Amino acid sequence: MQNTVPDARVRYRERLSPSLWLLVTIALAGPMVALIFIPAGSTLALVIGAAVSALLVAGAIALTPVVSVQGDELRAGRAHIAVRHLGRPIALTGDEARQARGPALPARGWHLVRGGIDGVVVVPNIDEDDPVTAWTISTRTPDRLAAAIEAARS
């Protein structure tokens, strides 16, 4: 008996969460809010400040985009495309990644670029009906994302 269920396993998944330093900076809003509530009582101010810090950090993590390759689909944030429309992915780090995120960034491309994440994968879009020429995606492990796209294409 043949298996007619399409391969829907997750080949790659990464949350592009903010760096630790950015999370610390976001958390510093809590003590500033606490200063506003000191006239109402120091305990209340401390509780409100801690709650604000926790909510802001949790929100910053929860709202970060996810990059995944699942089944025959690449998802980058809210955007998605079938891998049959993609060419061979190029994994870049260091100076090459900086060029891909900056001067070499295609004007008609789709971009999910995050500061503080060095690696980039550039995937050409070979669908002639799509105006987007390439996808440029930030990732901490560009070689793994490129390999997952290649595996899903074959």
Coordinates of C-alpha atoms in Angstrom, one line a residue:
M1 CA 0.0 0.0 0.0
Q2 CA 1.4 3.4 -0.9
N3 CA 1.7 6.3 1.5
T4 CA -0.4 9.1 -0.1
V5 CA 0.1 11.5 2.8
P6 CA 2.5 14.3 1.8
D7 CA 5.7 14.7 3.8
A8 CA 4.7 17.4 6.3
R9 CA 7.6 17.0 8.8
V10 CA 9.5 20.0 10.0
R11 CA 13.0 20.0 8.4
Y12 CA 14.0 23.3 10.0
R13 CA 12.6 25.8 12.5
E14 CA 14.2 28.9 14.1
R15 CA 12.7 31.8 16.0
L16 CA 14.6 35.0 15.2
S17 CA 14.4 36.2 18.8
P18 CA 16.1 39.4 19.9
S19 CA 19.6 39.3 21.4
L20 CA 20.1 39.2 25.1
W21 CA 21.3 42.8 25.2
L22 CA 18.1 44.0 23.4
L23 CA 16.0 42.0 25.9
V24 CA 17.8 43.6 28.8
T25 CA 17.3 47.1 27.2
I26 CA 13.5 46.3 26.8
A27 CA 13.3 45.1 30.5
L28 CA 14.8 48.5 31.6
A29 CA 11.4 50.1 30.8
G30 CA 10.0 48.4 34.0
P31 CA 12.1 50.4 36.5
M32 CA 11.2 53.6 34.6
V33 CA 7.5 52.8 34.9
A34 CA 8.0 51.9 38.6
L35 CA 9.4 55.4 39.2
I36 CA 6.1 56.9 38.0
F37 CA 4.1 54.9 40.6
I38 CA 6.3 55.6 43.6
P39 CA 3.9 58.2 45.0
A40 CA 1.2 55.5 45.1
G41 CA 3.5 53.2 47.2
S42 CA 6.8 51.6 46.8
T43 CA 5.5 48.0 46.8
L44 CA 2.9 48.8 44.2
A45 CA 5.5 50.6 42.1
L46 CA 7.8 47.5 42.3
V47 CA 5.1 45.1 41.3
I48 CA 3.9 47.3 38.4
G49 CA 7.5 47.8 37.2
A50 CA 8.3 44.0 37.4
A51 CA 5.0 43.3 35.5
V52 CA 5.8 45.8 32.8
S53 CA 9.3 44.4 32.3
A54 CA 8.0 40.8 32.2
L55 CA 5.2 41.7 29.7
L56 CA 7.5 43.7 27.4
V57 CA 10.2 40.9 27.3
A58 CA 7.5 38.2 26.8
G59 CA 5.9 40.3 24.0
A60 CA 9.3 40.9 22.3
I61 CA 10.0 37.2 22.2
A62 CA 6.4 36.1 21.2
L63 CA 6.2 38.6 18.3
T64 CA 9.5 37.6 16.7
P65 CA 9.2 35.9 13.3
V66 CA 9.8 32.2 12.8
V67 CA 11.7 30.7 9.8
S68 CA 10.8 27.2 9.0
V69 CA 10.8 24.6 6.3
Q70 CA 7.9 22.2 6.7
G71 CA 6.9 19.7 4.0
D72 CA 7.3 21.5 0.7
E73 CA 7.0 25.0 2.0
L74 CA 9.4 27.7 3.2
R75 CA 7.9 30.1 5.8
A76 CA 9.6 33.3 6.9
G77 CA 7.5 35.2 9.3
R78 CA 4.0 35.5 7.8
A79 CA 5.2 34.9 4.2
H80 CA 5.4 31.4 2.7
I81 CA 6.3 29.9 -0.7
A82 CA 6.4 26.4 -2.1
V83 CA 10.0 25.2 -2.5
R84 CA 9.3 24.2 -6.1
H85 CA 9.3 27.9 -6.9
L86 CA 12.8 28.4 -5.4
G87 CA 16.2 27.9 -6.9
R88 CA 19.4 26.8 -5.1
P89 CA 19.8 28.6 -1.7
I90 CA 23.0 30.4 -1.0
A91 CA 24.2 30.4 2.7
L92 CA 26.2 33.5 3.6
T93 CA 28.1 34.7 6.7
G94 CA 30.5 37.5 7.6
D95 CA 31.3 40.0 4.9
E96 CA 29.3 38.2 2.3
A97 CA 26.2 38.3 4.5
R98 CA 26.7 42.0 5.2
Q99 CA 26.8 42.7 1.5
A100 CA 23.7 40.6 0.9
R101 CA 21.9 42.5 3.7
G102 CA 23.0 45.9 2.4
P103 CA 24.3 46.9 -1.0
A104 CA 23.4 43.6 -2.8
L105 CA 19.9 43.5 -1.3
P106 CA 17.6 43.0 -4.4
A107 CA 15.1 45.8 -4.7
R108 CA 12.4 43.4 -6.0
G109 CA 13.2 40.8 -3.4
W110 CA 11.4 39.7 -0.3
H111 CA 13.4 40.3 2.9
L112 CA 13.3 39.1 6.5
V113 CA 16.4 40.8 7.8
R114 CA 17.0 41.1 11.6
G115 CA 19.8 43.1 13.2
G116 CA 22.1 41.2 15.5
I117 CA 21.8 38.0 13.4
D118 CA 24.9 37.6 11.2
G119 CA 23.9 34.8 8.8
V120 CA 21.8 35.2 5.7
V121 CA 20.3 32.8 3.2
V122 CA 19.5 34.1 -0.3
V123 CA 17.1 32.0 -2.3
P124 CA 16.3 32.9 -5.9
N125 CA 12.6 32.8 -6.9
I126 CA 12.3 30.9 -10.2
D127 CA 8.5 31.4 -10.5
E128 CA 8.1 33.6 -13.6
D129 CA 4.7 34.8 -12.5
D130 CA 6.0 36.1 -9.2
P131 CA 7.4 39.7 -9.2
V132 CA 9.7 38.8 -6.3
T133 CA 13.1 37.9 -7.6
A134 CA 14.7 36.4 -4.4
W135 CA 14.1 35.8 -0.8
T136 CA 16.7 37.1 1.7
I137 CA 16.3 35.6 5.2
S138 CA 18.4 36.2 8.3
T139 CA 19.3 33.1 10.2
R140 CA 21.8 32.1 12.9
T141 CA 22.5 28.8 11.0
P142 CA 22.5 29.6 7.3
D143 CA 24.1 26.3 6.3
R144 CA 21.3 24.3 8.0
L145 CA 18.5 26.5 6.5
A146 CA 20.0 26.1 3.0
A147 CA 20.3 22.3 3.5
A148 CA 16.7 22.1 4.6
I149 CA 15.5 24.0 1.6
E150 CA 17.5 21.8 -0.7
A151 CA 16.2 18.6 1.0
A152 CA 12.6 19.9 0.6
R153 CA 13.2 20.7 -3.1
S154 CA 14.3 17.1 -3.9

